[in-house]
mmCIF file of C-alpha atoms and ligand atoms in Angstrom:
data_model
loop_
_atom_site.group_PDB
_atom_site.id
_atom_site.type_symbol
_atom_site.label_atom_id
_atom_site.label_comp_id
_atom_site.label_asym_id
_atom_site.label_seq_id
_atom_site.Cartn_x
_atom_site.Cartn_y
_atom_site.Cartn_z
ATOM 1 C CA MET A 119 -71.415 43.880 -15.999
ATOM 2 C CA PRO A 120 -70.114 43.586 -12.288
ATOM 3 C CA PRO A 121 -69.533 47.161 -10.620
ATOM 4 C CA TRP A 122 -65.559 47.090 -10.998
ATOM 5 C CA ASP A 123 -66.089 47.011 -14.497
ATOM 6 C CA ARG A 124 -68.825 49.361 -14.752
ATOM 7 C CA LEU A 125 -66.505 51.923 -12.770
ATOM 8 C CA ALA A 126 -63.971 51.304 -15.146
ATOM 9 C CA VAL A 127 -66.415 52.262 -18.328
ATOM 10 C CA ILE A 128 -67.508 55.064 -16.488
ATOM 11 C CA MET A 129 -63.902 56.462 -15.564
ATOM 12 C CA GLY A 130 -63.806 57.376 -19.301
ATOM 13 C CA THR A 131 -60.331 58.776 -19.266
ATOM 14 C CA LEU A 132 -59.086 55.452 -18.046
ATOM 15 C CA ALA A 133 -60.953 53.419 -20.639
ATOM 16 C CA LEU A 134 -58.113 53.332 -22.916
ATOM 17 C CA ALA A 135 -55.196 52.637 -20.045
ATOM 18 C CA TYR A 136 -57.884 49.341 -19.054
ATOM 19 C CA SER A 137 -58.209 47.893 -22.619
ATOM 20 C CA ALA A 138 -54.459 48.259 -23.356
ATOM 21 C CA PHE A 139 -53.790 46.469 -19.734
ATOM 22 C CA SER A 140 -56.141 43.986 -20.353
ATOM 23 C CA ALA A 141 -54.974 43.084 -23.841
ATOM 24 C CA ILE A 142 -51.558 42.624 -22.175
ATOM 25 C CA ALA A 143 -52.824 40.618 -19.521
ATOM 26 C CA VAL A 144 -54.465 38.163 -21.779
ATOM 27 C CA LEU A 145 -50.710 37.718 -23.756
ATOM 28 C CA ALA A 146 -48.809 36.827 -20.432
ATOM 29 C CA ASP A 147 -49.240 35.788 -17.287
ATOM 30 C CA PRO A 148 -50.181 38.306 -14.742
ATOM 31 C CA PHE A 149 -47.715 39.516 -12.587
ATOM 32 C CA ASP A 150 -48.195 38.290 -9.592
ATOM 33 C CA ALA A 151 -46.232 39.094 -6.140
ATOM 34 C CA CYS A 152 -48.977 38.307 -4.110
ATOM 35 C CA GLU A 153 -47.709 36.372 -0.412
ATOM 36 C CA LEU A 154 -50.976 36.272 1.292
ATOM 37 C CA PRO A 155 -51.774 32.817 3.066
ATOM 38 C CA GLY A 156 -54.477 31.465 1.354
ATOM 39 C CA TRP A 157 -54.204 33.382 -1.964
ATOM 40 C CA PRO A 158 -55.142 31.556 -4.968
ATOM 41 C CA ASP A 159 -53.069 29.376 -7.501
ATOM 42 C CA PRO A 160 -52.492 31.633 -10.953
ATOM 43 C CA SER A 161 -54.983 29.670 -12.820
ATOM 44 C CA THR A 162 -57.812 30.693 -10.501
ATOM 45 C CA ILE A 163 -56.418 34.272 -10.738
ATOM 46 C CA ALA A 164 -56.384 34.269 -14.309
ATOM 47 C CA SER A 165 -60.017 33.107 -14.400
ATOM 48 C CA LEU A 166 -61.263 35.882 -12.643
ATOM 49 C CA PRO A 167 -62.461 39.059 -14.418
ATOM 50 C CA ARG A 168 -59.493 41.188 -16.129
ATOM 51 C CA SER A 169 -57.477 38.210 -15.019
ATOM 52 C CA GLY A 170 -57.738 39.735 -11.431
ATOM 53 C CA ALA A 171 -56.416 42.832 -11.840
ATOM 54 C CA ALA A 172 -58.913 44.213 -9.155
ATOM 55 C CA GLU A 173 -57.783 41.439 -6.800
ATOM 56 C CA ARG A 174 -54.159 41.652 -7.381
ATOM 57 C CA CYS A 175 -54.514 45.707 -6.392
ATOM 58 C CA PHE A 176 -56.156 44.653 -3.256
ATOM 59 C CA CYS A 177 -53.284 42.136 -2.610
ATOM 60 C CA ALA A 178 -50.961 45.137 -3.308
ATOM 61 C CA TYR A 179 -52.743 47.633 -0.890
ATOM 62 C CA ALA A 180 -52.522 44.719 1.890
ATOM 63 C CA GLN A 181 -48.678 44.221 1.366
ATOM 64 C CA LEU A 182 -48.043 47.897 0.836
ATOM 65 C CA GLY A 183 -44.763 48.440 2.916
ATOM 66 C CA SER A 184 -43.777 45.275 2.755
ATOM 67 C CA MET A 185 -43.996 44.867 -1.385
ATOM 68 C CA ARG A 186 -40.887 46.734 -3.086
ATOM 69 C CA MET A 187 -42.701 49.770 -4.477
ATOM 70 C CA ARG A 188 -41.513 48.423 -7.878
ATOM 71 C CA ASP A 189 -43.410 44.948 -7.375
ATOM 72 C CA PHE A 190 -46.102 47.544 -5.749
ATOM 73 C CA SER A 191 -46.608 49.289 -9.473
ATOM 74 C CA LYS A 192 -46.657 46.004 -11.364
ATOM 75 C CA GLN A 193 -49.074 44.346 -9.133
ATOM 76 C CA CYS A 194 -51.169 47.343 -9.350
ATOM 77 C CA PRO A 195 -50.321 49.374 -12.299
ATOM 78 C CA LEU A 196 -53.218 51.668 -12.142
ATOM 79 C CA TRP A 197 -52.906 52.451 -8.293
ATOM 80 C CA PRO A 198 -52.419 55.908 -8.882
ATOM 81 C CA HIS A 199 -56.096 56.384 -9.680
ATOM 82 C CA PHE A 200 -57.546 54.353 -7.319
ATOM 83 C CA VAL A 201 -55.543 55.036 -4.047
ATOM 84 C CA SER A 202 -53.673 58.319 -4.562
ATOM 85 C CA THR A 203 -55.145 62.155 -4.010
ATOM 86 C CA ASP A 204 -51.909 63.325 -5.651
ATOM 87 C CA GLY A 205 -51.062 60.781 -8.219
ATOM 88 C CA ALA A 206 -47.639 60.175 -6.576
ATOM 89 C CA HIS A 207 -48.197 58.603 -3.207
ATOM 90 C CA PRO A 208 -50.407 55.772 -2.248
ATOM 91 C CA ASN A 209 -51.979 57.982 0.482
ATOM 92 C CA ARG A 210 -55.565 56.607 0.452
ATOM 93 C CA VAL A 211 -54.344 53.374 2.069
ATOM 94 C CA SER A 212 -53.543 52.815 5.437
ATOM 95 C CA HIS A 213 -52.659 50.161 7.683
ATOM 96 C CA HIS A 214 -54.321 49.278 11.354
ATOM 97 C CA ARG A 215 -53.294 45.944 12.701
ATOM 98 C CA SER A 216 -54.702 43.024 10.397
ATOM 99 C CA VAL A 217 -56.562 45.482 8.299
ATOM 100 C CA ALA A 218 -55.957 47.796 5.319
ATOM 101 C CA VAL A 219 -58.239 50.545 5.280
ATOM 102 C CA LEU A 220 -58.757 52.315 1.625
ATOM 103 C CA GLY A 221 -59.972 56.303 2.007
ATOM 104 C CA LYS A 222 -59.038 59.462 3.782
ATOM 105 C CA VAL A 223 -60.919 62.271 4.900
ATOM 106 C CA GLU A 224 -58.715 64.866 3.510
ATOM 107 C CA GLY A 225 -58.783 65.085 -0.318
ATOM 108 C CA ASN A 226 -56.543 67.442 -2.681
ATOM 109 C CA ALA A 227 -58.093 70.405 -4.716
ATOM 110 C CA SER A 228 -55.234 70.999 -6.590
ATOM 111 C CA ALA A 229 -55.256 67.392 -7.975
ATOM 112 C CA GLY A 230 -59.067 67.287 -8.291
ATOM 113 C CA ARG A 231 -59.157 64.259 -6.113
ATOM 114 C CA TYR A 232 -61.504 63.290 -3.033
ATOM 115 C CA GLY A 233 -59.747 61.778 -0.096
ATOM 116 C CA TYR A 234 -62.407 58.836 -0.419
ATOM 117 C CA VAL A 235 -62.594 55.935 -2.594
ATOM 118 C CA GLY A 236 -64.955 56.201 -5.584
ATOM 119 C CA ASP A 237 -67.640 53.624 -6.456
ATOM 120 C CA TRP A 238 -70.239 53.164 -9.094
ATOM 121 C CA ALA A 239 -72.995 53.085 -6.617
ATOM 122 C CA THR A 240 -72.025 56.337 -4.428
ATOM 123 C CA ASP A 241 -72.334 59.903 -5.467
ATOM 124 C CA ILE A 242 -69.965 62.048 -2.843
ATOM 125 C CA GLY A 243 -70.606 65.554 -4.820
ATOM 126 C CA SER A 244 -69.361 65.104 -7.933
ATOM 127 C CA GLY A 245 -71.258 62.486 -9.681
ATOM 128 C CA PHE A 246 -71.474 58.565 -9.289
ATOM 129 C CA GLY A 247 -68.070 57.374 -8.830
ATOM 130 C CA ALA A 248 -66.372 60.465 -9.979
ATOM 131 C CA GLU A 249 -63.459 62.428 -8.772
ATOM 132 C CA CYS A 250 -64.039 65.641 -7.383
ATOM 133 C CA ASN A 251 -65.227 68.571 -9.790
ATOM 134 C CA THR A 252 -63.713 71.223 -8.295
ATOM 135 C CA THR A 253 -66.587 73.631 -9.728
ATOM 136 C CA LEU A 254 -68.857 71.713 -7.600
ATOM 137 C CA SER A 255 -66.516 71.577 -4.480
ATOM 138 C CA PRO A 256 -63.551 73.750 -4.680
ATOM 139 C CA GLU A 257 -62.014 72.444 -1.426
ATOM 140 C CA CYS A 258 -62.447 68.856 -2.799
ATOM 141 C CA SER A 259 -64.709 68.275 0.309
ATOM 142 C CA PRO A 260 -67.003 65.636 -0.282
ATOM 143 C CA ILE A 261 -70.581 65.178 0.754
ATOM 144 C CA GLY A 262 -70.212 62.034 3.183
ATOM 145 C CA ALA A 263 -67.812 59.350 3.002
ATOM 146 C CA HIS A 264 -66.934 55.913 1.532
ATOM 147 C CA VAL A 265 -64.216 53.938 2.881
ATOM 148 C CA LEU A 266 -63.397 50.479 2.304
ATOM 149 C CA ALA A 267 -61.413 48.164 4.479
ATOM 150 C CA ILE A 268 -59.792 44.778 3.747
ATOM 151 C CA PRO A 269 -57.753 42.089 5.314
ATOM 152 C CA ARG A 270 -54.261 42.383 4.985
ATOM 153 C CA ARG A 271 -52.751 39.389 6.832
ATOM 154 C CA ARG A 272 -54.610 36.438 4.971
ATOM 155 C CA TYR A 273 -56.725 36.275 2.126
ATOM 156 C CA LEU A 274 -60.705 36.165 2.269
ATOM 157 C CA ARG A 275 -62.388 35.707 -0.944
ATOM 158 C CA ASP A 276 -65.828 37.035 0.495
ATOM 159 C CA CYS A 277 -67.984 37.544 3.233
ATOM 160 C CA CYS A 278 -70.188 34.262 3.013
ATOM 161 C CA HIS A 279 -70.158 31.773 0.270
ATOM 162 C CA ASP A 280 -65.896 30.368 -0.092
ATOM 163 C CA GLU A 281 -65.801 27.327 1.677
ATOM 164 C CA HIS A 282 -62.253 27.837 2.914
ATOM 165 C CA HIS A 283 -61.418 31.565 2.571
ATOM 166 C CA SER A 284 -64.621 33.727 4.080
ATOM 167 C CA LEU A 285 -65.894 35.026 6.942
ATOM 168 C CA ALA A 286 -68.249 32.408 7.184
ATOM 169 C CA ALA A 287 -65.495 29.480 6.720
ATOM 170 C CA MET A 288 -64.082 31.264 10.022
ATOM 171 C CA LEU A 289 -67.311 30.818 12.033
ATOM 172 C CA ARG A 290 -67.884 27.262 10.552
ATOM 173 C CA ALA A 291 -64.378 26.569 11.750
ATOM 174 C CA ALA A 292 -64.833 27.972 15.120
ATOM 175 C CA GLU A 293 -62.199 30.530 14.675
ATOM 176 C CA VAL A 294 -64.387 32.839 16.398
ATOM 177 C CA THR A 295 -62.014 34.727 18.158
ATOM 178 C CA GLU A 296 -59.795 35.731 15.145
ATOM 179 C CA LEU A 297 -62.829 36.281 13.278
ATOM 180 C CA CYS A 298 -64.202 38.756 15.555
ATOM 181 C CA SER A 299 -60.824 40.466 16.252
ATOM 182 C CA LEU A 300 -60.785 41.017 12.414
ATOM 183 C CA LEU A 301 -64.429 42.261 12.197
ATOM 184 C CA ALA A 302 -63.915 44.920 15.115
ATOM 185 C CA GLU A 303 -60.518 46.050 13.408
ATOM 186 C CA MET A 304 -62.109 46.660 9.894
ATOM 187 C CA LEU A 305 -65.199 48.396 11.552
ATOM 188 C CA GLU A 306 -63.346 50.278 13.813
ATOM 189 C CA ALA A 307 -60.264 51.529 11.405
ATOM 190 C CA SER A 308 -62.867 52.591 8.783
ATOM 191 C CA LEU A 309 -64.768 55.060 11.360
ATOM 192 C CA ALA A 310 -61.778 56.586 12.030
ATOM 193 C CA LYS A 311 -61.712 57.522 8.153
ATOM 194 C CA VAL A 312 -65.710 59.389 8.643
ATOM 195 C CA ALA A 313 -65.416 63.125 8.877
ATOM 196 C CA GLN A 314 -67.983 64.196 11.455
ATOM 197 C CA LEU A 315 -69.136 60.856 12.820
ATOM 198 C CA GLU A 316 -71.077 61.951 15.385
ATOM 199 C CA GLN A 317 -73.765 63.325 13.217
ATOM 200 C CA TYR A 318 -74.524 59.615 12.357
ATOM 201 C CA ARG A 319 -76.557 56.946 13.651
ATOM 202 C CA SER A 320 -76.633 53.440 11.717
ATOM 203 C CA CYS A 321 -79.034 52.492 8.712
ATOM 204 C CA SER A 322 -81.412 50.350 10.412
ATOM 205 C CA GLU A 323 -84.498 50.501 8.167
ATOM 206 C CA GLN A 324 -84.886 47.895 5.073
ATOM 207 C CA ASP A 325 -84.112 50.014 1.958
ATOM 208 C CA GLU A 326 -82.552 52.807 4.174
ATOM 209 C CA ASP A 327 -79.756 54.537 2.174
ATOM 210 C CA PRO A 328 -76.473 55.837 3.967
ATOM 211 C CA THR A 329 -77.274 59.450 2.407
ATOM 212 C CA GLU A 330 -77.051 62.954 3.344
ATOM 213 C CA GLN A 331 -80.756 63.465 3.630
ATOM 214 C CA THR A 332 -81.029 60.096 6.078
ATOM 215 C CA LYS A 333 -77.966 60.993 8.321
ATOM 216 C CA CYS A 334 -77.475 56.961 8.838
ATOM 217 C CA LEU A 335 -74.277 55.220 8.139
ATOM 218 C CA ALA A 336 -73.751 51.625 7.045
ATOM 219 C CA GLN A 337 -71.530 49.017 7.208
ATOM 220 C CA CYS A 338 -71.776 46.329 4.851
ATOM 221 C CA PHE A 339 -70.106 43.447 2.976
ATOM 222 C CA HIS A 340 -72.046 42.353 -0.334
ATOM 223 C CA ILE A 341 -73.068 38.861 -0.195
ATOM 224 C CA VAL A 342 -72.602 38.003 -4.034
ATOM 225 C CA PRO A 343 -69.111 39.767 -4.554
ATOM 226 C CA ASP A 344 -67.854 42.062 -6.987
ATOM 227 C CA VAL A 345 -64.261 42.236 -6.350
ATOM 228 C CA TYR A 346 -63.229 38.618 -5.245
ATOM 229 C CA TYR A 347 -61.347 40.160 -2.073
ATOM 230 C CA ALA A 348 -63.474 40.468 0.671
ATOM 231 C CA HIS A 349 -64.326 44.371 1.447
ATOM 232 C CA LEU A 350 -66.120 46.100 3.933
ATOM 233 C CA HIS A 351 -68.029 49.127 2.847
ATOM 234 C CA THR A 352 -68.570 52.007 5.226
ATOM 235 C CA THR A 353 -70.845 54.337 3.728
ATOM 236 C CA ALA A 354 -72.289 57.476 5.302
ATOM 237 C CA GLY A 355 -73.711 61.277 4.483
ATOM 238 C CA VAL A 356 -73.581 60.576 0.595
ATOM 239 C CA LEU A 357 -75.444 62.836 -1.836
ATOM 240 C CA ARG A 358 -76.838 60.081 -3.731
ATOM 241 C CA ILE A 359 -76.834 56.265 -3.789
ATOM 242 C CA ARG A 360 -77.827 53.903 -6.730
ATOM 243 C CA ASP A 361 -79.846 51.137 -5.540
ATOM 244 C CA GLY A 362 -79.921 49.379 -8.874
ATOM 245 C CA PRO A 363 -79.578 47.778 -11.488
ATOM 246 C CA LEU A 364 -78.242 44.762 -10.159
ATOM 247 C CA ASN A 365 -77.796 44.877 -6.322
ATOM 248 C CA ALA A 366 -75.924 48.055 -5.670
ATOM 249 C CA GLY A 367 -77.161 49.374 -2.955
ATOM 250 C CA LEU A 368 -74.444 49.774 0.159
ATOM 251 C CA GLY A 369 -76.857 49.400 3.277
ATOM 252 C CA PRO A 370 -79.748 47.062 4.377
ATOM 253 C CA ASN A 371 -81.532 46.563 1.108
ATOM 254 C CA TYR A 372 -83.894 44.437 0.141
ATOM 255 C CA ASN A 373 -84.517 43.073 -3.676
ATOM 256 C CA ALA A 374 -87.931 41.271 -4.255
ATOM 257 C CA SER A 375 -86.242 39.964 -7.233
ATOM 258 C CA ASP A 376 -84.040 37.608 -4.936
ATOM 259 C CA ALA A 377 -86.640 36.591 -2.582
ATOM 260 C CA ASN A 378 -86.463 32.803 -3.431
ATOM 261 C CA ASN A 379 -82.795 32.886 -3.840
ATOM 262 C CA PRO A 380 -81.168 31.382 -0.888
ATOM 263 C CA SER A 381 -77.392 32.240 -2.557
ATOM 264 C CA ASN A 382 -78.118 35.742 -2.375
ATOM 265 C CA ALA A 383 -79.738 35.605 0.983
ATOM 266 C CA PHE A 384 -83.209 35.643 -0.228
ATOM 267 C CA GLY A 385 -83.174 39.306 -1.308
ATOM 268 C CA ARG A 386 -81.248 41.026 1.692
ATOM 269 C CA TYR A 387 -77.964 41.050 -0.341
ATOM 270 C CA ASN A 388 -75.651 42.494 2.148
ATOM 271 C CA LEU A 389 -74.230 41.591 5.226
ATOM 272 C CA CYS A 390 -74.516 44.580 7.585
ATOM 273 C CA ALA A 391 -73.523 45.376 11.058
ATOM 274 C CA CYS A 392 -76.994 47.160 11.426
ATOM 275 C CA GLU A 393 -79.993 44.929 10.003
ATOM 276 C CA PRO A 394 -83.291 45.903 10.290
ATOM 277 C CA THR A 395 -85.073 43.756 12.792
ATOM 278 C CA SER A 396 -87.551 41.964 10.623
ATOM 279 C CA TRP A 397 -84.515 39.955 8.777
ATOM 280 C CA ALA A 398 -84.437 37.646 11.951
ATOM 281 C CA ILE A 399 -87.560 35.862 10.545
ATOM 282 C CA GLU A 400 -85.799 34.956 7.575
ATOM 283 C CA ALA A 401 -82.879 33.673 8.916
ATOM 284 C CA PRO A 402 -81.952 33.360 12.767
ATOM 285 C CA GLY A 403 -78.997 35.579 13.876
ATOM 286 C CA ARG A 404 -79.716 38.179 11.136
ATOM 287 C CA GLY A 405 -81.628 41.314 12.401
ATOM 288 C CA SER A 406 -79.093 42.088 14.770
ATOM 289 C CA CYS A 407 -77.631 45.808 15.456
ATOM 290 C CA PRO A 408 -75.853 47.707 17.921
ATOM 291 C CA ARG A 409 -77.503 49.665 20.361
ATOM 292 C CA VAL A 410 -75.514 52.912 20.440
ATOM 293 C CA THR A 411 -74.417 55.247 17.521
ATOM 294 C CA PRO A 412 -71.114 54.595 15.767
ATOM 295 C CA SER A 413 -69.400 57.406 17.439
ATOM 296 C CA ASP A 414 -69.918 55.944 21.124
ATOM 297 C CA ALA A 415 -67.179 53.988 22.471
ATOM 298 C CA ALA A 416 -69.052 51.028 22.724
ATOM 299 C CA TYR A 417 -70.067 50.875 19.053
ATOM 300 C CA VAL A 418 -67.111 48.793 17.254
ATOM 301 C CA ARG A 419 -67.709 45.902 20.037
ATOM 302 C CA GLN A 420 -71.546 45.934 19.697
ATOM 303 C CA ALA A 421 -70.885 46.140 15.913
ATOM 304 C CA ALA A 422 -68.690 43.094 15.680
ATOM 305 C CA ILE A 423 -70.794 41.076 17.632
ATOM 306 C CA ALA A 424 -74.051 41.974 15.484
ATOM 307 C CA LEU A 425 -72.177 41.537 12.397
ATOM 308 C CA CYS A 426 -70.866 37.930 13.346
ATOM 309 C CA ARG A 427 -74.643 37.272 14.287
ATOM 310 C CA ASN A 428 -75.892 38.382 11.008
ATOM 311 C CA LEU A 429 -73.391 36.579 9.428
ATOM 312 C CA ALA A 430 -74.412 33.321 11.314
ATOM 313 C CA GLY A 431 -77.953 33.973 9.880
ATOM 314 C CA ILE A 432 -76.675 33.694 6.680
ATOM 315 C CA ALA A 433 -73.963 30.925 6.765
ATOM 316 C CA GLY A 434 -76.682 28.941 8.796
ATOM 317 C CA VAL A 435 -74.488 28.771 12.260
ATOM 318 C CA PRO A 436 -76.024 29.114 15.441
ATOM 319 C CA PRO A 437 -75.631 32.597 16.223
ATOM 320 C CA ALA A 438 -74.773 31.720 20.115
ATOM 321 C CA ARG A 439 -71.259 31.011 18.583
ATOM 322 C CA CYS A 440 -70.909 34.825 18.586
ATOM 323 C CA ALA A 441 -71.060 35.222 22.363
ATOM 324 C CA GLN A 442 -67.149 34.332 22.232
ATOM 325 C CA CYS A 443 -66.807 37.983 20.395
ATOM 326 C CA GLU A 444 -66.982 39.342 23.632
ATOM 327 C CA MET A 445 -63.714 37.973 24.854
ATOM 328 C CA ALA A 446 -62.220 38.464 21.641
ATOM 329 C CA ILE A 447 -62.927 42.259 21.490
ATOM 330 C CA PRO A 448 -61.252 44.355 23.866
ATOM 331 C CA ASN A 449 -63.222 47.285 25.224
ATOM 332 C CA ARG A 450 -61.294 50.085 23.592
ATOM 333 C CA VAL A 451 -62.013 53.536 23.225
ATOM 334 C CA ASN A 452 -62.951 54.421 19.604
ATOM 335 C CA HIS A 453 -60.037 56.128 17.437
ATOM 336 C CA ASP A 454 -57.457 54.113 19.178
ATOM 337 C CA VAL A 455 -56.140 53.644 15.342
ATOM 338 C CA SER A 456 -52.787 54.223 14.306
HETATM 339 C C1 NAG B 9 -51.765 67.648 -4.260
HETATM 340 O O1 NAG B 9 -51.122 66.886 -5.772
HETATM 341 C C2 NAG B 9 -50.568 67.801 -6.003
HETATM 342 C C3 NAG B 9 -50.290 66.815 -7.884
HETATM 343 O O2 NAG B 9 -51.360 66.889 -8.504
HETATM 344 C C4 NAG B 9 -49.114 67.772 -5.598
HETATM 345 O O3 NAG B 9 -48.525 68.436 -6.088
HETATM 346 C C5 NAG B 9 -49.921 68.365 -4.087
HETATM 347 O O4 NAG B 9 -48.362 68.309 -3.288
HETATM 348 C C6 NAG B 9 -50.494 67.477 -3.350
HETATM 349 N N1 NAG B 9 -51.093 68.264 -2.097
HETATM 350 C C7 NAG B 9 -51.103 67.542 -1.197
HETATM 351 C C8 NAG B 9 -51.533 67.914 0.267
HETATM 352 O O5 NAG B 9 -51.121 66.262 -0.998
HETATM 353 C C1 NAG B 10 -68.193 69.800 -13.266
HETATM 354 O O1 NAG B 10 -69.271 70.299 -12.917
HETATM 355 C C2 NAG B 10 -69.659 71.337 -13.795
HETATM 356 C C3 NAG B 10 -71.049 71.980 -13.087
HETATM 357 O O2 NAG B 10 -71.982 70.707 -12.804
HETATM 358 C C4 NAG B 10 -70.061 70.971 -14.799
HETATM 359 O O3 NAG B 10 -70.614 72.069 -15.961
HETATM 360 C C5 NAG B 10 -68.870 70.413 -15.650
HETATM 361 O O4 NAG B 10 -69.073 69.566 -16.663
HETATM 362 C C6 NAG B 10 -68.114 69.402 -14.610
HETATM 363 N N1 NAG B 10 -66.589 68.925 -14.954
HETATM 364 C C7 NAG B 10 -66.038 67.893 -15.235
HETATM 365 C C8 NAG B 10 -64.877 67.631 -16.135
HETATM 366 O O5 NAG B 10 -66.755 67.011 -15.112
HETATM 367 C C1 NAG B 11 -82.669 42.549 -8.254
HETATM 368 O O1 NAG B 11 -82.265 41.485 -8.503
HETATM 369 C C2 NAG B 11 -82.175 41.015 -9.645
HETATM 370 C C3 NAG B 11 -81.843 39.635 -9.777
HETATM 371 O O2 NAG B 11 -80.455 39.474 -9.309
HETATM 372 C C4 NAG B 11 -81.319 41.733 -10.739
HETATM 373 O O3 NAG B 11 -81.323 41.521 -12.236
HETATM 374 C C5 NAG B 11 -82.023 43.169 -11.023
HETATM 375 O O4 NAG B 11 -81.442 44.092 -11.469
HETATM 376 C C6 NAG B 11 -82.042 43.728 -9.557
HETATM 377 N N1 NAG B 11 -82.871 45.074 -9.214
HETATM 378 C C7 NAG B 11 -82.381 46.143 -8.715
HETATM 379 C C8 NAG B 11 -83.269 47.192 -8.557
HETATM 380 O O5 NAG B 11 -81.210 46.225 -8.106
#
């Protein structure tokens, strides 16, 4: 089961709403007011898990503000559970230039919701994927952070596989300037939502998890997607993280069972801003990592270049192409985020 499905199963209270929703979804064409360039045709959406329910939600988050609220709710009927801390406002979504960010620093104790987005793989203090339990966390202040960043001006299916709608396709098409500014905005806008950023360094060792114990931060894409809408995970300081079953880890993890599987990057199944140097042996370009820590003003630029090089390693493109990133990214200070 992909993590999105498992998340639904774990959220027991949502299970009924979900099954009713998917029963409706198979009877009628799913409502779809997504207007992003590159958005798939209705038959492709219908062929995705749950008729593309997760992908249609991600598009709704991207178009929040330009989509009528009524359409927003039809496009993503379960938004109050995923992107709201009070059940009334989609206040976990914010926009920054060409990126939408899911997650906020402050939770809501009276509603029992963390500010961060739940994930099957991360425990931010109340169990894996669970919302805030005020017995464990009276103020709903999470242990660590988990933020997602998605493109909001065009649709990209994934980081590394799709022939036309992926970060890898942008690199192959020599759209390096656009790619690097998108990467920089994703990295930067996500970091702006991480509480106490200065306590973290980048996770840089193989299998080093972004937990409270390691005090490291990871910014990674799954190479084989769970949701078919490209999303960068930023994870740091969490209580616990799941590294299996399936390739669930959110840092620079290695799964030896995939060692001979090129479609899963030979077991290095996440594309990260900071990768272990040893990974360069497998694919030239991979194994790049910013020199400074995430709270440093120079981090975003270095991390975008490293991410581009690591992507080049997966895509089989010469990493030298990422030199153009230097020009694409203004040398601005972190937290220059609206
Ligand atoms: C927290 O959620 C409750 C509803 O559950 C709402 O009435 C309240 O305004 C919210 N507080 C904040 C600060 O968002
Ligand atoms: C909250 O946590 C407490 C202590 O671990 C536990 O007993 C309780 O069942 C939890 N509540 C919910 C709703 O999960
Ligand atoms: C490793 O990858 C295999 C094949 O993709 C998968 O079945 C298995 O669950 C993974 N193991 C872990 C611990 O994630």
